[in-house]
Amino acid sequence: DYFGNSVALPVTQPATLLPTAAALAASCDDAQTILAIAREITNANKSVNEEFVKRRTELFCSVPDIRYLGINLDSNQPGNFSMNTWAFLGSNTQWNFPELVGGSGGAPDAIRRVQGQWAGSCHGLILPSRPGIPKGRMELVITLPVDAMSVLERDADWMHFVEQVSV
């Protein structure tokens, strides 16, 4: 049973209640730990309050422009980190607008760049795919305050996944 897309807004707890970066990194090589994490995601999806989802959907449908709604998450606050992906909007994407490209589809002319307003916030963005990046690999932009980025770059467990750091 596929629930669909899930969004979880983390609530910061004392560090003793959260898995460490080392534990999460180690799980990538441990099938049992990955399975346990997958089970927790499944359990979280099973605990969804259907009445809340219904009410939230009704709210979304009742506003003339959904951009007027927001969530209580400010990525400019130190405890908040947001993440998004544009991985599926890359140069290998084929658009099929018959009136515009003759019916055979076409690739995008340009890919939207990250806007400067993200530079000081705590955000991660998986960039669109592009030529020269092997399948299964990705480019990720992470923006953090300078001190937090320094800590992340010194974390050996995190850097295990990193091939290149660009400034």
PDB file of C-alpha atoms in Angstrom:
ATOM      1  CA  ASP A   1       0.000   0.000   0.000  1.00  0.00           C
ATOM      2  CA  TYR A   2       1.592   3.215  -1.173  1.00  0.00           C
ATOM      3  CA  PHE A   3       0.500   6.151   0.944  1.00  0.00           C
ATOM      4  CA  GLY A   4       1.847   8.770  -1.418  1.00  0.00           C
ATOM      5  CA  ASN A   5       4.095  11.699  -0.685  1.00  0.00           C
ATOM      6  CA  SER A   6       4.877  12.405   2.935  1.00  0.00           C
ATOM      7  CA  VAL A   7       5.961  15.616   4.569  1.00  0.00           C
ATOM      8  CA  ALA A   8       7.308  15.503   8.080  1.00  0.00           C
ATOM      9  CA  LEU A   9       8.133  18.694   9.903  1.00  0.00           C
ATOM     10  CA  PRO A  10      10.752  17.775  12.490  1.00  0.00           C
ATOM     11  CA  VAL A  11      10.430  18.984  16.039  1.00  0.00           C
ATOM     12  CA  THR A  12      13.785  19.404  17.719  1.00  0.00           C
ATOM     13  CA  GLN A  13      14.182  17.320  20.851  1.00  0.00           C
ATOM     14  CA  PRO A  14      17.133  16.908  23.202  1.00  0.00           C
ATOM     15  CA  ALA A  15      20.068  15.419  21.299  1.00  0.00           C
ATOM     16  CA  THR A  16      19.818  12.147  23.231  1.00  0.00           C
ATOM     17  CA  LEU A  17      16.474  11.408  21.544  1.00  0.00           C
ATOM     18  CA  LEU A  18      17.706  11.936  17.990  1.00  0.00           C
ATOM     19  CA  PRO A  19      19.858   9.553  15.955  1.00  0.00           C
ATOM     20  CA  THR A  20      23.349  10.840  15.423  1.00  0.00           C
ATOM     21  CA  ALA A  21      24.724  11.647  11.999  1.00  0.00           C
ATOM     22  CA  ALA A  22      27.091   8.715  12.476  1.00  0.00           C
ATOM     23  CA  ALA A  23      24.179   6.337  13.136  1.00  0.00           C
ATOM     24  CA  LEU A  24      22.320   7.535  10.049  1.00  0.00           C
ATOM     25  CA  ALA A  25      25.431   7.303   7.881  1.00  0.00           C
ATOM     26  CA  ALA A  26      26.183   3.813   9.207  1.00  0.00           C
ATOM     27  CA  SER A  27      22.666   2.716   8.291  1.00  0.00           C
ATOM     28  CA  CYS A  28      23.502   3.109   4.612  1.00  0.00           C
ATOM     29  CA  ASP A  29      25.693   0.021   4.836  1.00  0.00           C
ATOM     30  CA  ASP A  30      23.400  -1.960   7.142  1.00  0.00           C
ATOM     31  CA  ALA A  31      20.315  -3.557   5.576  1.00  0.00           C
ATOM     32  CA  GLN A  32      18.671  -4.193   8.968  1.00  0.00           C
ATOM     33  CA  THR A  33      18.939  -0.536   9.960  1.00  0.00           C
ATOM     34  CA  ILE A  34      17.605   0.605   6.587  1.00  0.00           C
ATOM     35  CA  LEU A  35      14.709  -1.825   7.032  1.00  0.00           C
ATOM     36  CA  ALA A  36      14.011  -0.431  10.518  1.00  0.00           C
ATOM     37  CA  ILE A  37      13.957   3.120   9.132  1.00  0.00           C
ATOM     38  CA  ALA A  38      11.615   2.037   6.315  1.00  0.00           C
ATOM     39  CA  ARG A  39       9.303   0.414   8.890  1.00  0.00           C
ATOM     40  CA  GLU A  40       9.226   3.636  10.896  1.00  0.00           C
ATOM     41  CA  ILE A  41       8.256   5.586   7.782  1.00  0.00           C
ATOM     42  CA  THR A  42       5.496   3.040   7.073  1.00  0.00           C
ATOM     43  CA  ASN A  43       4.279   3.263  10.682  1.00  0.00           C
ATOM     44  CA  ALA A  44       4.264   7.055  10.484  1.00  0.00           C
ATOM     45  CA  ASN A  45       2.178   6.887   7.299  1.00  0.00           C
ATOM     46  CA  LYS A  46      -0.238   4.442   8.963  1.00  0.00           C
ATOM     47  CA  SER A  47      -0.727   6.883  11.818  1.00  0.00           C
ATOM     48  CA  VAL A  48      -1.963   9.649   9.508  1.00  0.00           C
ATOM     49  CA  ASN A  49      -5.091  11.314  10.827  1.00  0.00           C
ATOM     50  CA  GLU A  50      -7.457  10.970   7.859  1.00  0.00           C
ATOM     51  CA  GLU A  51      -9.846  13.604   9.251  1.00  0.00           C
ATOM     52  CA  PHE A  52      -6.987  16.106   9.458  1.00  0.00           C
ATOM     53  CA  VAL A  53      -5.949  15.328   5.875  1.00  0.00           C
ATOM     54  CA  LYS A  54      -9.553  15.831   4.738  1.00  0.00           C
ATOM     55  CA  ARG A  55      -9.828  19.177   6.558  1.00  0.00           C
ATOM     56  CA  ARG A  56      -6.456  20.342   5.234  1.00  0.00           C
ATOM     57  CA  THR A  57      -7.416  19.393   1.677  1.00  0.00           C
ATOM     58  CA  GLU A  58     -10.695  21.295   2.042  1.00  0.00           C
ATOM     59  CA  LEU A  59      -8.716  24.317   3.237  1.00  0.00           C
ATOM     60  CA  PHE A  60      -6.408  24.135   0.230  1.00  0.00           C
ATOM     61  CA  CYS A  61      -9.399  23.873  -2.104  1.00  0.00           C
ATOM     62  CA  SER A  62     -11.177  26.814  -0.473  1.00  0.00           C
ATOM     63  CA  VAL A  63      -8.538  29.479  -1.095  1.00  0.00           C
ATOM     64  CA  PRO A  64      -8.318  31.255  -4.445  1.00  0.00           C
ATOM     65  CA  ASP A  65      -4.504  31.117  -4.460  1.00  0.00           C
ATOM     66  CA  ILE A  66      -2.676  28.428  -2.490  1.00  0.00           C
ATOM     67  CA  ARG A  67       0.390  30.687  -2.239  1.00  0.00           C
ATOM     68  CA  TYR A  68      -1.438  32.538   0.545  1.00  0.00           C
ATOM     69  CA  LEU A  69      -1.120  29.479   2.746  1.00  0.00           C
ATOM     70  CA  GLY A  70       2.069  28.604   4.529  1.00  0.00           C
ATOM     71  CA  ILE A  71       3.571  26.359   7.125  1.00  0.00           C
ATOM     72  CA  ASN A  72       5.140  27.304  10.403  1.00  0.00           C
ATOM     73  CA  LEU A  73       8.660  26.707   9.133  1.00  0.00           C
ATOM     74  CA  ASP A  74      11.134  29.504   8.638  1.00  0.00           C
ATOM     75  CA  SER A  75      14.399  28.326   7.124  1.00  0.00           C
ATOM     76  CA  ASN A  76      16.026  31.539   8.341  1.00  0.00           C
ATOM     77  CA  GLN A  77      15.700  30.237  11.897  1.00  0.00           C
ATOM     78  CA  PRO A  78      18.693  28.170  13.049  1.00  0.00           C
ATOM     79  CA  GLY A  79      16.666  25.110  14.093  1.00  0.00           C
ATOM     80  CA  ASN A  80      14.808  24.747  10.794  1.00  0.00           C
ATOM     81  CA  PHE A  81      16.131  23.037   7.678  1.00  0.00           C
ATOM     82  CA  SER A  82      14.111  22.672   4.508  1.00  0.00           C
ATOM     83  CA  MET A  83      14.812  20.315   1.626  1.00  0.00           C
ATOM     84  CA  ASN A  84      13.556  20.155  -1.938  1.00  0.00           C
ATOM     85  CA  THR A  85      14.411  18.402  -5.185  1.00  0.00           C
ATOM     86  CA  TRP A  86      14.493  19.512  -8.770  1.00  0.00           C
ATOM     87  CA  ALA A  87      16.206  16.276  -9.778  1.00  0.00           C
ATOM     88  CA  PHE A  88      13.461  15.389 -12.236  1.00  0.00           C
ATOM     89  CA  LEU A  89      13.515  18.748 -14.012  1.00  0.00           C
ATOM     90  CA  GLY A  90      16.906  18.381 -15.637  1.00  0.00           C
ATOM     91  CA  SER A  91      18.327  18.554 -19.103  1.00  0.00           C
ATOM     92  CA  ASN A  92      17.174  15.015 -19.895  1.00  0.00           C
ATOM     93  CA  THR A  93      13.538  15.946 -19.266  1.00  0.00           C
ATOM     94  CA  GLN A  94      11.383  15.777 -22.377  1.00  0.00           C
ATOM     95  CA  TRP A  95       8.442  18.135 -22.622  1.00  0.00           C
ATOM     96  CA  ASN A  96       5.635  17.326 -25.001  1.00  0.00           C
ATOM     97  CA  PHE A  97       3.655  20.390 -26.007  1.00  0.00           C
ATOM     98  CA  PRO A  98       2.545  19.539 -29.569  1.00  0.00           C
ATOM     99  CA  GLU A  99       1.652  23.099 -30.502  1.00  0.00           C
ATOM    100  CA  LEU A 100       5.046  24.371 -29.356  1.00  0.00           C
ATOM    101  CA  VAL A 101       7.587  21.728 -30.343  1.00  0.00           C
ATOM    102  CA  GLY A 102       5.919  19.799 -33.130  1.00  0.00           C
ATOM    103  CA  GLY A 103       4.725  16.787 -31.141  1.00  0.00           C
ATOM    104  CA  SER A 104       8.033  15.010 -30.679  1.00  0.00           C
ATOM    105  CA  GLY A 105       8.871  16.740 -27.417  1.00  0.00           C
ATOM    106  CA  GLY A 106      11.826  18.833 -26.528  1.00  0.00           C
ATOM    107  CA  ALA A 107      14.360  19.458 -23.796  1.00  0.00           C
ATOM    108  CA  PRO A 108      14.357  22.616 -21.687  1.00  0.00           C
ATOM    109  CA  ASP A 109      16.411  25.542 -22.984  1.00  0.00           C
ATOM    110  CA  ALA A 110      17.458  26.601 -19.503  1.00  0.00           C
ATOM    111  CA  ILE A 111      17.249  25.420 -15.946  1.00  0.00           C
ATOM    112  CA  ARG A 112      16.233  27.769 -13.154  1.00  0.00           C
ATOM    113  CA  ARG A 113      19.105  28.773 -10.920  1.00  0.00           C
ATOM    114  CA  VAL A 114      18.997  28.948  -7.144  1.00  0.00           C
ATOM    115  CA  GLN A 115      17.990  32.432  -6.078  1.00  0.00           C
ATOM    116  CA  GLY A 116      20.295  34.482  -3.884  1.00  0.00           C
ATOM    117  CA  GLN A 117      17.720  34.758  -1.112  1.00  0.00           C
ATOM    118  CA  TRP A 118      18.508  31.153  -0.131  1.00  0.00           C
ATOM    119  CA  ALA A 119      22.163  31.927   0.503  1.00  0.00           C
ATOM    120  CA  GLY A 120      21.823  32.599   4.231  1.00  0.00           C
ATOM    121  CA  SER A 121      19.110  30.090   5.082  1.00  0.00           C
ATOM    122  CA  CYS A 122      19.272  26.453   6.133  1.00  0.00           C
ATOM    123  CA  HIS A 123      18.214  24.669   2.977  1.00  0.00           C
ATOM    124  CA  GLY A 124      19.097  21.703   0.805  1.00  0.00           C
ATOM    125  CA  LEU A 125      18.282  21.394  -2.878  1.00  0.00           C
ATOM    126  CA  ILE A 126      18.935  18.432  -5.154  1.00  0.00           C
ATOM    127  CA  LEU A 127      19.801  20.105  -8.435  1.00  0.00           C
ATOM    128  CA  PRO A 128      18.315  19.117 -11.789  1.00  0.00           C
ATOM    129  CA  SER A 129      20.195  16.434 -13.670  1.00  0.00           C
ATOM    130  CA  ARG A 130      22.555  17.641 -16.361  1.00  0.00           C
ATOM    131  CA  PRO A 131      24.836  16.152 -18.987  1.00  0.00           C
ATOM    132  CA  GLY A 132      28.008  14.658 -17.580  1.00  0.00           C
ATOM    133  CA  ILE A 133      26.516  13.585 -14.267  1.00  0.00           C
ATOM    134  CA  PRO A 134      26.355   9.764 -14.202  1.00  0.00           C
ATOM    135  CA  LYS A 135      22.956   8.161 -13.623  1.00  0.00           C
ATOM    136  CA  GLY A 136      22.383   7.572  -9.924  1.00  0.00           C
ATOM    137  CA  ARG A 137      24.588  10.510  -8.928  1.00  0.00           C
ATOM    138  CA  MET A 138      23.296  13.890  -7.887  1.00  0.00           C
ATOM    139  CA  GLU A 139      24.409  17.403  -7.215  1.00  0.00           C
ATOM    140  CA  LEU A 140      23.225  18.903  -3.965  1.00  0.00           C
ATOM    141  CA  VAL A 141      23.316  22.506  -2.812  1.00  0.00           C
ATOM    142  CA  ILE A 142      23.333  22.970   0.941  1.00  0.00           C
ATOM    143  CA  THR A 143      23.159  26.444   2.399  1.00  0.00           C
ATOM    144  CA  LEU A 144      23.915  26.898   6.081  1.00  0.00           C
ATOM    145  CA  PRO A 145      25.333  29.625   8.281  1.00  0.00           C
ATOM    146  CA  VAL A 146      29.144  29.655   8.097  1.00  0.00           C
ATOM    147  CA  ASP A 147      29.689  28.016  11.507  1.00  0.00           C
ATOM    148  CA  ALA A 148      27.192  25.233  10.808  1.00  0.00           C
ATOM    149  CA  MET A 149      28.706  24.578   7.375  1.00  0.00           C
ATOM    150  CA  SER A 150      32.163  24.313   8.945  1.00  0.00           C
ATOM    151  CA  VAL A 151      30.885  21.672  11.364  1.00  0.00           C
ATOM    152  CA  LEU A 152      29.230  19.743   8.521  1.00  0.00           C
ATOM    153  CA  GLU A 153      32.393  19.818   6.402  1.00  0.00           C
ATOM    154  CA  ARG A 154      34.424  18.401   9.311  1.00  0.00           C
ATOM    155  CA  ASP A 155      31.991  15.496   9.815  1.00  0.00           C
ATOM    156  CA  ALA A 156      33.734  12.441   8.349  1.00  0.00           C
ATOM    157  CA  ASP A 157      30.488  10.440   8.187  1.00  0.00           C
ATOM    158  CA  TRP A 158      28.845  13.140   6.080  1.00  0.00           C
ATOM    159  CA  MET A 159      31.894  13.769   3.903  1.00  0.00           C
ATOM    160  CA  HIS A 160      31.972  10.047   3.083  1.00  0.00           C
ATOM    161  CA  PHE A 161      29.185  10.820   0.586  1.00  0.00           C
ATOM    162  CA  VAL A 162      30.790  13.957  -0.852  1.00  0.00           C
ATOM    163  CA  GLU A 163      32.988  13.966  -3.946  1.00  0.00           C
ATOM    164  CA  GLN A 164      33.492  17.715  -4.273  1.00  0.00           C
ATOM    165  CA  VAL A 165      32.774  20.870  -2.289  1.00  0.00           C
ATOM    166  CA  SER A 166      32.348  24.096  -4.254  1.00  0.00           C
ATOM    167  CA  VAL A 167      31.965  27.548  -2.839  1.00  0.00           C
TER     168      VAL A 167
END
